[in-house]
Amino acid sequence: FYTWAKNSKTTYIIATLLILLGISIVININNDENFFWQVIVFILFLGSLLYKGFEK
């Protein structure tokens, strides 16, 4: 995992996604359905990134 985390490009991508998710949560905090789907998509995307990272 550490060798994968050393890839700064991947780290920046994940950090950017976390920031975007945080912003979208603040904007859409009253829209429960939209928030629900955003979380699912984010978890699936992050999961696929982690899977690719561990696969190497």
PQR file of N, CA, C, O and H, with PARSE charges and radii, in Angstrom:
ATOM      1  N   PHE A   1       0.840  -1.207   0.000 -0.4000 1.5000
ATOM      2  CA  PHE A   1       0.000   0.000   0.000 -0.0000 2.0000
ATOM      3  C   PHE A   1       0.874   1.256   0.000  0.5500 1.7000
ATOM      4  O   PHE A   1       0.555   2.243  -0.663 -0.5500 1.4000
ATOM      5  N   TYR A   2       1.984   1.209   0.754 -0.4000 1.5000
ATOM      6  CA  TYR A   2       2.841   2.389   0.853 -0.0000 2.0000
ATOM      7  C   TYR A   2       3.481   2.743  -0.483  0.5500 1.7000
ATOM      8  O   TYR A   2       3.597   3.918  -0.829 -0.5500 1.4000
ATOM      9  H   TYR A   2       2.243   0.407   1.292  0.4000 1.0000
ATOM     10  N   THR A   3       3.899   1.718  -1.236 -0.4000 1.5000
ATOM     11  CA  THR A   3       4.494   1.992  -2.545 -0.0000 2.0000
ATOM     12  C   THR A   3       3.451   2.600  -3.472  0.5500 1.7000
ATOM     13  O   THR A   3       3.770   3.451  -4.302 -0.5500 1.4000
ATOM     14  H   THR A   3       3.805   0.763  -0.954  0.4000 1.0000
ATOM     15  N   TRP A   4       2.187   2.157  -3.328 -0.4000 1.5000
ATOM     16  CA  TRP A   4       1.118   2.723  -4.145 -0.0000 2.0000
ATOM     17  C   TRP A   4       0.824   4.160  -3.711  0.5500 1.7000
ATOM     18  O   TRP A   4       0.593   5.034  -4.547 -0.5500 1.4000
ATOM     19  H   TRP A   4       1.927   1.466  -2.653  0.4000 1.0000
ATOM     20  N   ALA A   5       0.834   4.395  -2.398 -0.4000 1.5000
ATOM     21  CA  ALA A   5       0.533   5.727  -1.877 -0.0000 2.0000
ATOM     22  C   ALA A   5       1.626   6.727  -2.255  0.5500 1.7000
ATOM     23  O   ALA A   5       1.377   7.931  -2.304 -0.5500 1.4000
ATOM     24  H   ALA A   5       1.022   3.685  -1.719  0.4000 1.0000
ATOM     25  N   LYS A   6       2.830   6.231  -2.521 -0.4000 1.5000
ATOM     26  CA  LYS A   6       3.918   7.124  -2.927 -0.0000 2.0000
ATOM     27  C   LYS A   6       3.643   7.751  -4.291  0.5500 1.7000
ATOM     28  O   LYS A   6       4.228   8.778  -4.638 -0.5500 1.4000
ATOM     29  H   LYS A   6       3.033   5.253  -2.481  0.4000 1.0000
ATOM     30  N   ASN A   7       2.756   7.133  -5.056 -0.4000 1.5000
ATOM     31  CA  ASN A   7       2.386   7.701  -6.346 -0.0000 2.0000
ATOM     32  C   ASN A   7       1.580   8.972  -6.085  0.5500 1.7000
ATOM     33  O   ASN A   7       0.377   8.916  -5.832 -0.5500 1.4000
ATOM     34  H   ASN A   7       2.281   6.299  -4.774  0.4000 1.0000
ATOM     35  N   SER A   8       2.262  10.123  -6.151 -0.4000 1.5000
ATOM     36  CA  SER A   8       1.645  11.387  -5.745 -0.0000 2.0000
ATOM     37  C   SER A   8       0.436  11.728  -6.609  0.5500 1.7000
ATOM     38  O   SER A   8      -0.507  12.361  -6.133 -0.5500 1.4000
ATOM     39  H   SER A   8       3.239  10.168  -6.357  0.4000 1.0000
ATOM     40  N   LYS A   9       0.455  11.314  -7.874 -0.4000 1.5000
ATOM     41  CA  LYS A   9      -0.665  11.620  -8.763 -0.0000 2.0000
ATOM     42  C   LYS A   9      -1.945  10.987  -8.227  0.5500 1.7000
ATOM     43  O   LYS A   9      -2.985  11.643  -8.172 -0.5500 1.4000
ATOM     44  H   LYS A   9       1.221  10.801  -8.261  0.4000 1.0000
ATOM     45  N   THR A  10      -1.877   9.719  -7.833 -0.4000 1.5000
ATOM     46  CA  THR A  10      -3.042   9.036  -7.277 -0.0000 2.0000
ATOM     47  C   THR A  10      -3.490   9.716  -5.986  0.5500 1.7000
ATOM     48  O   THR A  10      -4.687   9.890  -5.755 -0.5500 1.4000
ATOM     49  H   THR A  10      -1.032   9.186  -7.877  0.4000 1.0000
ATOM     50  N   THR A  11      -2.526  10.099  -5.145 -0.4000 1.5000
ATOM     51  CA  THR A  11      -2.852  10.763  -3.885 -0.0000 2.0000
ATOM     52  C   THR A  11      -3.584  12.077  -4.144  0.5500 1.7000
ATOM     53  O   THR A  11      -4.573  12.382  -3.478 -0.5500 1.4000
ATOM     54  H   THR A  11      -1.554   9.957  -5.333  0.4000 1.0000
ATOM     55  N   TYR A  12      -3.100  12.849  -5.108 -0.4000 1.5000
ATOM     56  CA  TYR A  12      -3.759  14.114  -5.437 -0.0000 2.0000
ATOM     57  C   TYR A  12      -5.167  13.887  -5.963  0.5500 1.7000
ATOM     58  O   TYR A  12      -6.083  14.644  -5.644 -0.5500 1.4000
ATOM     59  H   TYR A  12      -2.297  12.601  -5.650  0.4000 1.0000
ATOM     60  N   ILE A  13      -5.341  12.836  -6.777 -0.4000 1.5000
ATOM     61  CA  ILE A  13      -6.665  12.521  -7.320 -0.0000 2.0000
ATOM     62  C   ILE A  13      -7.634  12.209  -6.182  0.5500 1.7000
ATOM     63  O   ILE A  13      -8.755  12.717  -6.161 -0.5500 1.4000
ATOM     64  H   ILE A  13      -4.596  12.221  -7.036  0.4000 1.0000
ATOM     65  N   ILE A  14      -7.201  11.371  -5.232 -0.4000 1.5000
ATOM     66  CA  ILE A  14      -8.062  11.000  -4.106 -0.0000 2.0000
ATOM     67  C   ILE A  14      -8.371  12.222  -3.249  0.5500 1.7000
ATOM     68  O   ILE A  14      -9.510  12.409  -2.822 -0.5500 1.4000
ATOM     69  H   ILE A  14      -6.290  10.958  -5.248  0.4000 1.0000
ATOM     70  N   ALA A  15      -7.359  13.056  -2.995 -0.4000 1.5000
ATOM     71  CA  ALA A  15      -7.562  14.259  -2.189 -0.0000 2.0000
ATOM     72  C   ALA A  15      -8.571  15.191  -2.857  0.5500 1.7000
ATOM     73  O   ALA A  15      -9.440  15.758  -2.196 -0.5500 1.4000
ATOM     74  H   ALA A  15      -6.433  12.903  -3.343  0.4000 1.0000
ATOM     75  N   THR A  16      -8.443  15.341  -4.180 -0.4000 1.5000
ATOM     76  CA  THR A  16      -9.374  16.186  -4.925 -0.0000 2.0000
ATOM     77  C   THR A  16     -10.793  15.638  -4.845  0.5500 1.7000
ATOM     78  O   THR A  16     -11.750  16.391  -4.668 -0.5500 1.4000
ATOM     79  H   THR A  16      -7.736  14.880  -4.717  0.4000 1.0000
ATOM     80  N   LEU A  17     -10.920  14.300  -4.979 -0.4000 1.5000
ATOM     81  CA  LEU A  17     -12.242  13.679  -4.896 -0.0000 2.0000
ATOM     82  C   LEU A  17     -12.860  13.901  -3.521  0.5500 1.7000
ATOM     83  O   LEU A  17     -14.053  14.184  -3.416 -0.5500 1.4000
ATOM     84  H   LEU A  17     -10.142  13.689  -5.123  0.4000 1.0000
ATOM     85  N   LEU A  18     -12.051  13.773  -2.460 -0.4000 1.5000
ATOM     86  CA  LEU A  18     -12.556  13.987  -1.104 -0.0000 2.0000
ATOM     87  C   LEU A  18     -13.042  15.423  -0.940  0.5500 1.7000
ATOM     88  O   LEU A  18     -14.092  15.662  -0.344 -0.5500 1.4000
ATOM     89  H   LEU A  18     -11.082  13.543  -2.546  0.4000 1.0000
ATOM     90  N   ILE A  19     -12.278  16.378  -1.467 -0.4000 1.5000
ATOM     91  CA  ILE A  19     -12.672  17.786  -1.373 -0.0000 2.0000
ATOM     92  C   ILE A  19     -13.969  18.034  -2.137  0.5500 1.7000
ATOM     93  O   ILE A  19     -14.876  18.702  -1.640 -0.5500 1.4000
ATOM     94  H   ILE A  19     -11.424  16.184  -1.950  0.4000 1.0000
ATOM     95  N   LEU A  20     -14.047  17.484  -3.364 -0.4000 1.5000
ATOM     96  CA  LEU A  20     -15.259  17.653  -4.170 -0.0000 2.0000
ATOM     97  C   LEU A  20     -16.460  17.018  -3.486  0.5500 1.7000
ATOM     98  O   LEU A  20     -17.557  17.576  -3.509 -0.5500 1.4000
ATOM     99  H   LEU A  20     -13.310  16.942  -3.768  0.4000 1.0000
ATOM    100  N   LEU A  21     -16.258  15.849  -2.874 -0.4000 1.5000
ATOM    101  CA  LEU A  21     -17.352  15.192  -2.164 -0.0000 2.0000
ATOM    102  C   LEU A  21     -17.819  16.056  -0.998  0.5500 1.7000
ATOM    103  O   LEU A  21     -19.019  16.208  -0.773 -0.5500 1.4000
ATOM    104  H   LEU A  21     -15.367  15.395  -2.855  0.4000 1.0000
ATOM    105  N   GLY A  22     -16.867  16.621  -0.258 -0.4000 1.5000
ATOM    106  CA  GLY A  22     -17.208  17.490   0.860 -0.0000 2.0000
ATOM    107  C   GLY A  22     -18.014  18.697   0.416  0.5500 1.7000
ATOM    108  O   GLY A  22     -19.001  19.067   1.052 -0.5500 1.4000
ATOM    109  H   GLY A  22     -15.891  16.497  -0.441  0.4000 1.0000
ATOM    110  N   ILE A  23     -17.584  19.313  -0.691 -0.4000 1.5000
ATOM    111  CA  ILE A  23     -18.302  20.475  -1.226 -0.0000 2.0000
ATOM    112  C   ILE A  23     -19.712  20.084  -1.652  0.5500 1.7000
ATOM    113  O   ILE A  23     -20.677  20.792  -1.360 -0.5500 1.4000
ATOM    114  H   ILE A  23     -16.782  19.012  -1.209  0.4000 1.0000
ATOM    115  N   SER A  24     -19.824  18.945  -2.348 -0.4000 1.5000
ATOM    116  CA  SER A  24     -21.139  18.522  -2.839 -0.0000 2.0000
ATOM    117  C   SER A  24     -22.069  18.162  -1.681  0.5500 1.7000
ATOM    118  O   SER A  24     -23.279  18.369  -1.773 -0.5500 1.4000
ATOM    119  H   SER A  24     -19.040  18.371  -2.584  0.4000 1.0000
ATOM    120  N   ILE A  25     -21.509  17.621  -0.581 -0.4000 1.5000
ATOM    121  CA  ILE A  25     -22.336  17.315   0.592 -0.0000 2.0000
ATOM    122  C   ILE A  25     -22.889  18.611   1.172  0.5500 1.7000
ATOM    123  O   ILE A  25     -24.070  18.684   1.513 -0.5500 1.4000
ATOM    124  H   ILE A  25     -20.526  17.454  -0.506  0.4000 1.0000
ATOM    125  N   VAL A  26     -22.043  19.634   1.286 -0.4000 1.5000
ATOM    126  CA  VAL A  26     -22.485  20.917   1.839 -0.0000 2.0000
ATOM    127  C   VAL A  26     -23.569  21.536   0.962  0.5500 1.7000
ATOM    128  O   VAL A  26     -24.557  22.068   1.466 -0.5500 1.4000
ATOM    129  H   VAL A  26     -21.084  19.574   1.009  0.4000 1.0000
ATOM    130  N   ILE A  27     -23.372  21.460  -0.367 -0.4000 1.5000
ATOM    131  CA  ILE A  27     -24.333  22.066  -1.295 -0.0000 2.0000
ATOM    132  C   ILE A  27     -25.659  21.306  -1.284  0.5500 1.7000
ATOM    133  O   ILE A  27     -26.730  21.912  -1.306 -0.5500 1.4000
ATOM    134  H   ILE A  27     -22.569  21.027  -0.776  0.4000 1.0000
ATOM    135  N   ASN A  28     -25.577  19.975  -1.251 -0.4000 1.5000
ATOM    136  CA  ASN A  28     -26.783  19.153  -1.425 -0.0000 2.0000
ATOM    137  C   ASN A  28     -27.270  18.540  -0.113  0.5500 1.7000
ATOM    138  O   ASN A  28     -27.910  17.489  -0.123 -0.5500 1.4000
ATOM    139  H   ASN A  28     -24.707  19.483  -1.234  0.4000 1.0000
ATOM    140  N   ILE A  29     -26.971  19.192   1.025 -0.4000 1.5000
ATOM    141  CA  ILE A  29     -27.271  18.579   2.319 -0.0000 2.0000
ATOM    142  C   ILE A  29     -28.774  18.398   2.525  0.5500 1.7000
ATOM    143  O   ILE A  29     -29.194  17.551   3.313 -0.5500 1.4000
ATOM    144  H   ILE A  29     -26.451  20.047   1.033  0.4000 1.0000
ATOM    145  N   ASN A  30     -29.587  19.191   1.819 -0.4000 1.5000
ATOM    146  CA  ASN A  30     -31.040  19.068   1.958 -0.0000 2.0000
ATOM    147  C   ASN A  30     -31.633  18.063   0.989  0.5500 1.7000
ATOM    148  O   ASN A  30     -32.803  17.698   1.114 -0.5500 1.4000
ATOM    149  H   ASN A  30     -29.246  19.879   1.178  0.4000 1.0000
ATOM    150  N   ASN A  31     -30.839  17.607   0.020 -0.4000 1.5000
ATOM    151  CA  ASN A  31     -31.348  16.693  -0.999 -0.0000 2.0000
ATOM    152  C   ASN A  31     -30.867  15.288  -0.667  0.5500 1.7000
ATOM    153  O   ASN A  31     -29.798  14.871  -1.112 -0.5500 1.4000
ATOM    154  H   ASN A  31     -29.889  17.903  -0.082  0.4000 1.0000
ATOM    155  N   ASP A  32     -31.664  14.552   0.124 -0.4000 1.5000
ATOM    156  CA  ASP A  32     -31.231  13.260   0.646 -0.0000 2.0000
ATOM    157  C   ASP A  32     -30.985  12.234  -0.458  0.5500 1.7000
ATOM    158  O   ASP A  32     -30.007  11.489  -0.402 -0.5500 1.4000
ATOM    159  H   ASP A  32     -32.533  14.891   0.486  0.4000 1.0000
ATOM    160  N   GLU A  33     -31.856  12.189  -1.452 -0.4000 1.5000
ATOM    161  CA  GLU A  33     -31.724  11.173  -2.495 -0.0000 2.0000
ATOM    162  C   GLU A  33     -30.447  11.394  -3.307  0.5500 1.7000
ATOM    163  O   GLU A  33     -29.708  10.450  -3.587 -0.5500 1.4000
ATOM    164  H   GLU A  33     -32.651  12.794  -1.498  0.4000 1.0000
ATOM    165  N   ASN A  34     -30.200  12.645  -3.680 -0.4000 1.5000
ATOM    166  CA  ASN A  34     -29.003  12.977  -4.445 -0.0000 2.0000
ATOM    167  C   ASN A  34     -27.750  12.661  -3.625  0.5500 1.7000
ATOM    168  O   ASN A  34     -26.779  12.111  -4.145 -0.5500 1.4000
ATOM    169  H   ASN A  34     -30.801  13.411  -3.453  0.4000 1.0000
ATOM    170  N   PHE A  35     -27.783  13.016  -2.337 -0.4000 1.5000
ATOM    171  CA  PHE A  35     -26.665  12.747  -1.440 -0.0000 2.0000
ATOM    172  C   PHE A  35     -26.396  11.254  -1.352  0.5500 1.7000
ATOM    173  O   PHE A  35     -25.244  10.822  -1.384 -0.5500 1.4000
ATOM    174  H   PHE A  35     -28.572  13.463  -1.915  0.4000 1.0000
ATOM    175  N   PHE A  36     -27.460  10.464  -1.240 -0.4000 1.5000
ATOM    176  CA  PHE A  36     -27.352   9.010  -1.138 -0.0000 2.0000
ATOM    177  C   PHE A  36     -26.627   8.438  -2.344  0.5500 1.7000
ATOM    178  O   PHE A  36     -25.719   7.620  -2.195 -0.5500 1.4000
ATOM    179  H   PHE A  36     -28.396  10.815  -1.214  0.4000 1.0000
ATOM    180  N   TRP A  37     -27.022   8.863  -3.543 -0.4000 1.5000
ATOM    181  CA  TRP A  37     -26.393   8.345  -4.763 -0.0000 2.0000
ATOM    182  C   TRP A  37     -24.963   8.829  -4.901  0.5500 1.7000
ATOM    183  O   TRP A  37     -24.106   8.087  -5.381 -0.5500 1.4000
ATOM    184  H   TRP A  37     -27.760   9.528  -3.664  0.4000 1.0000
ATOM    185  N   GLN A  38     -24.689  10.050  -4.491 -0.4000 1.5000
ATOM    186  CA  GLN A  38     -23.319  10.563  -4.549 -0.0000 2.0000
ATOM    187  C   GLN A  38     -22.393   9.719  -3.687  0.5500 1.7000
ATOM    188  O   GLN A  38     -21.276   9.398  -4.093 -0.5500 1.4000
ATOM    189  H   GLN A  38     -25.385  10.653  -4.101  0.4000 1.0000
ATOM    190  N   VAL A  39     -22.862   9.360  -2.494 -0.4000 1.5000
ATOM    191  CA  VAL A  39     -22.044   8.551  -1.591 -0.0000 2.0000
ATOM    192  C   VAL A  39     -21.774   7.179  -2.203  0.5500 1.7000
ATOM    193  O   VAL A  39     -20.649   6.682  -2.146 -0.5500 1.4000
ATOM    194  H   VAL A  39     -23.769   9.620  -2.164  0.4000 1.0000
ATOM    195  N   ILE A  40     -22.810   6.564  -2.792 -0.4000 1.5000
ATOM    196  CA  ILE A  40     -22.643   5.241  -3.403 -0.0000 2.0000
ATOM    197  C   ILE A  40     -21.639   5.299  -4.552  0.5500 1.7000
ATOM    198  O   ILE A  40     -20.746   4.456  -4.639 -0.5500 1.4000
ATOM    199  H   ILE A  40     -23.723   6.968  -2.839  0.4000 1.0000
ATOM    200  N   VAL A  41     -21.783   6.290  -5.432 -0.4000 1.5000
ATOM    201  CA  VAL A  41     -20.866   6.423  -6.570 -0.0000 2.0000
ATOM    202  C   VAL A  41     -19.443   6.663  -6.074  0.5500 1.7000
ATOM    203  O   VAL A  41     -18.492   6.085  -6.598 -0.5500 1.4000
ATOM    204  H   VAL A  41     -22.509   6.974  -5.360  0.4000 1.0000
ATOM    205  N   PHE A  42     -19.301   7.523  -5.056 -0.4000 1.5000
ATOM    206  CA  PHE A  42     -17.976   7.832  -4.523 -0.0000 2.0000
ATOM    207  C   PHE A  42     -17.318   6.596  -3.924  0.5500 1.7000
ATOM    208  O   PHE A  42     -16.136   6.344  -4.154 -0.5500 1.4000
ATOM    209  H   PHE A  42     -20.074   7.993  -4.630  0.4000 1.0000
ATOM    210  N   ILE A  43     -18.097   5.811  -3.141 -0.4000 1.5000
ATOM    211  CA  ILE A  43     -17.558   4.600  -2.519 -0.0000 2.0000
ATOM    212  C   ILE A  43     -17.137   3.594  -3.586  0.5500 1.7000
ATOM    213  O   ILE A  43     -16.075   2.982  -3.475 -0.5500 1.4000
ATOM    214  H   ILE A  43     -19.058   6.016  -2.954  0.4000 1.0000
ATOM    215  N   LEU A  44     -17.961   3.422  -4.616 -0.4000 1.5000
ATOM    216  CA  LEU A  44     -17.624   2.491  -5.696 -0.0000 2.0000
ATOM    217  C   LEU A  44     -16.364   2.944  -6.426  0.5500 1.7000
ATOM    218  O   LEU A  44     -15.497   2.128  -6.737 -0.5500 1.4000
ATOM    219  H   LEU A  44     -18.823   3.919  -4.705  0.4000 1.0000
ATOM    220  N   PHE A  45     -16.263   4.246  -6.700 -0.4000 1.5000
ATOM    221  CA  PHE A  45     -15.106   4.771  -7.420 -0.0000 2.0000
ATOM    222  C   PHE A  45     -13.837   4.634  -6.585  0.5500 1.7000
ATOM    223  O   PHE A  45     -12.796   4.212  -7.089 -0.5500 1.4000
ATOM    224  H   PHE A  45     -16.967   4.909  -6.447  0.4000 1.0000
ATOM    225  N   LEU A  46     -13.930   4.994  -5.300 -0.4000 1.5000
ATOM    226  CA  LEU A  46     -12.776   4.881  -4.413 -0.0000 2.0000
ATOM    227  C   LEU A  46     -12.385   3.423  -4.249  0.5500 1.7000
ATOM    228  O   LEU A  46     -11.201   3.089  -4.206 -0.5500 1.4000
ATOM    229  H   LEU A  46     -14.776   5.337  -4.891  0.4000 1.0000
ATOM    230  N   GLY A  47     -13.394   2.549  -4.157 -0.4000 1.5000
ATOM    231  CA  GLY A  47     -13.127   1.116  -4.046 -0.0000 2.0000
ATOM    232  C   GLY A  47     -12.386   0.584  -5.256  0.5500 1.7000
ATOM    233  O   GLY A  47     -11.466  -0.222  -5.120 -0.5500 1.4000
ATOM    234  H   GLY A  47     -14.356   2.820  -4.192  0.4000 1.0000
ATOM    235  N   SER A  48     -12.784   1.033  -6.445 -0.4000 1.5000
ATOM    236  CA  SER A  48     -12.109   0.576  -7.664 -0.0000 2.0000
ATOM    237  C   SER A  48     -10.679   1.108  -7.715  0.5500 1.7000
ATOM    238  O   SER A  48      -9.775   0.413  -8.180 -0.5500 1.4000
ATOM    239  H   SER A  48     -13.532   1.688  -6.556  0.4000 1.0000
ATOM    240  N   LEU A  49     -10.471   2.339  -7.239 -0.4000 1.5000
ATOM    241  CA  LEU A  49      -9.115   2.897  -7.180 -0.0000 2.0000
ATOM    242  C   LEU A  49      -8.248   2.085  -6.232  0.5500 1.7000
ATOM    243  O   LEU A  49      -7.108   1.751  -6.552 -0.5500 1.4000
ATOM    244  H   LEU A  49     -11.205   2.903  -6.861  0.4000 1.0000
ATOM    245  N   LEU A  50      -8.799   1.770  -5.058 -0.4000 1.5000
ATOM    246  CA  LEU A  50      -8.047   0.987  -4.078 -0.0000 2.0000
ATOM    247  C   LEU A  50      -7.751  -0.400  -4.618  0.5500 1.7000
ATOM    248  O   LEU A  50      -6.656  -0.927  -4.422 -0.5500 1.4000
ATOM    249  H   LEU A  50      -9.725   2.042  -4.799  0.4000 1.0000
ATOM    250  N   TYR A  51      -8.727  -0.996  -5.298 -0.4000 1.5000
ATOM    251  CA  TYR A  51      -8.541  -2.334  -5.856 -0.0000 2.0000
ATOM    252  C   TYR A  51      -7.413  -2.329  -6.881  0.5500 1.7000
ATOM    253  O   TYR A  51      -6.559  -3.215  -6.875 -0.5500 1.4000
ATOM    254  H   TYR A  51      -9.617  -0.569  -5.457  0.4000 1.0000
ATOM    255  N   LYS A  52      -7.412  -1.325  -7.765 -0.4000 1.5000
ATOM    256  CA  LYS A  52      -6.348  -1.221  -8.763 -0.0000 2.0000
ATOM    257  C   LYS A  52      -5.002  -0.998  -8.084  0.5500 1.7000
ATOM    258  O   LYS A  52      -3.977  -1.511  -8.534 -0.5500 1.4000
ATOM    259  H   LYS A  52      -8.106  -0.605  -7.770  0.4000 1.0000
ATOM    260  N   GLY A  53      -5.012  -0.223  -6.990 -0.4000 1.5000
ATOM    261  CA  GLY A  53      -3.773   0.047  -6.269 -0.0000 2.0000
ATOM    262  C   GLY A  53      -3.202  -1.208  -5.638  0.5500 1.7000
ATOM    263  O   GLY A  53      -1.997  -1.449  -5.716 -0.5500 1.4000
ATOM    264  H   GLY A  53      -5.845   0.194  -6.625  0.4000 1.0000
ATOM    265  N   PHE A  54      -4.054  -2.010  -5.015 -0.4000 1.5000
ATOM    266  CA  PHE A  54      -3.586  -3.236  -4.362 -0.0000 2.0000
ATOM    267  C   PHE A  54      -3.241  -4.315  -5.380  0.5500 1.7000
ATOM    268  O   PHE A  54      -2.448  -5.213  -5.099 -0.5500 1.4000
ATOM    269  H   PHE A  54      -5.032  -1.814  -4.952  0.4000 1.0000
ATOM    270  N   GLU A  55      -3.844  -4.222  -6.572 -0.4000 1.5000
ATOM    271  CA  GLU A  55      -3.641  -5.240  -7.596 -0.0000 2.0000
ATOM    272  C   GLU A  55      -2.221  -5.197  -8.149  0.5500 1.7000
ATOM    273  O   GLU A  55      -1.683  -6.224  -8.565 -0.5500 1.4000
ATOM    274  H   GLU A  55      -4.488  -3.493  -6.801  0.4000 1.0000
ATOM    275  N   LYS A  56      -1.605  -3.995  -8.155 -0.4000 1.5000
ATOM    276  CA  LYS A  56      -0.265  -3.837  -8.735 -0.0000 2.0000
ATOM    277  C   LYS A  56       0.779  -4.597  -7.920  0.5500 1.7000
ATOM    278  O   LYS A  56       1.962  -4.578  -8.261 -0.5500 1.4000
ATOM    279  H   LYS A  56      -2.042  -3.161  -7.817  0.4000 1.0000
TER
END
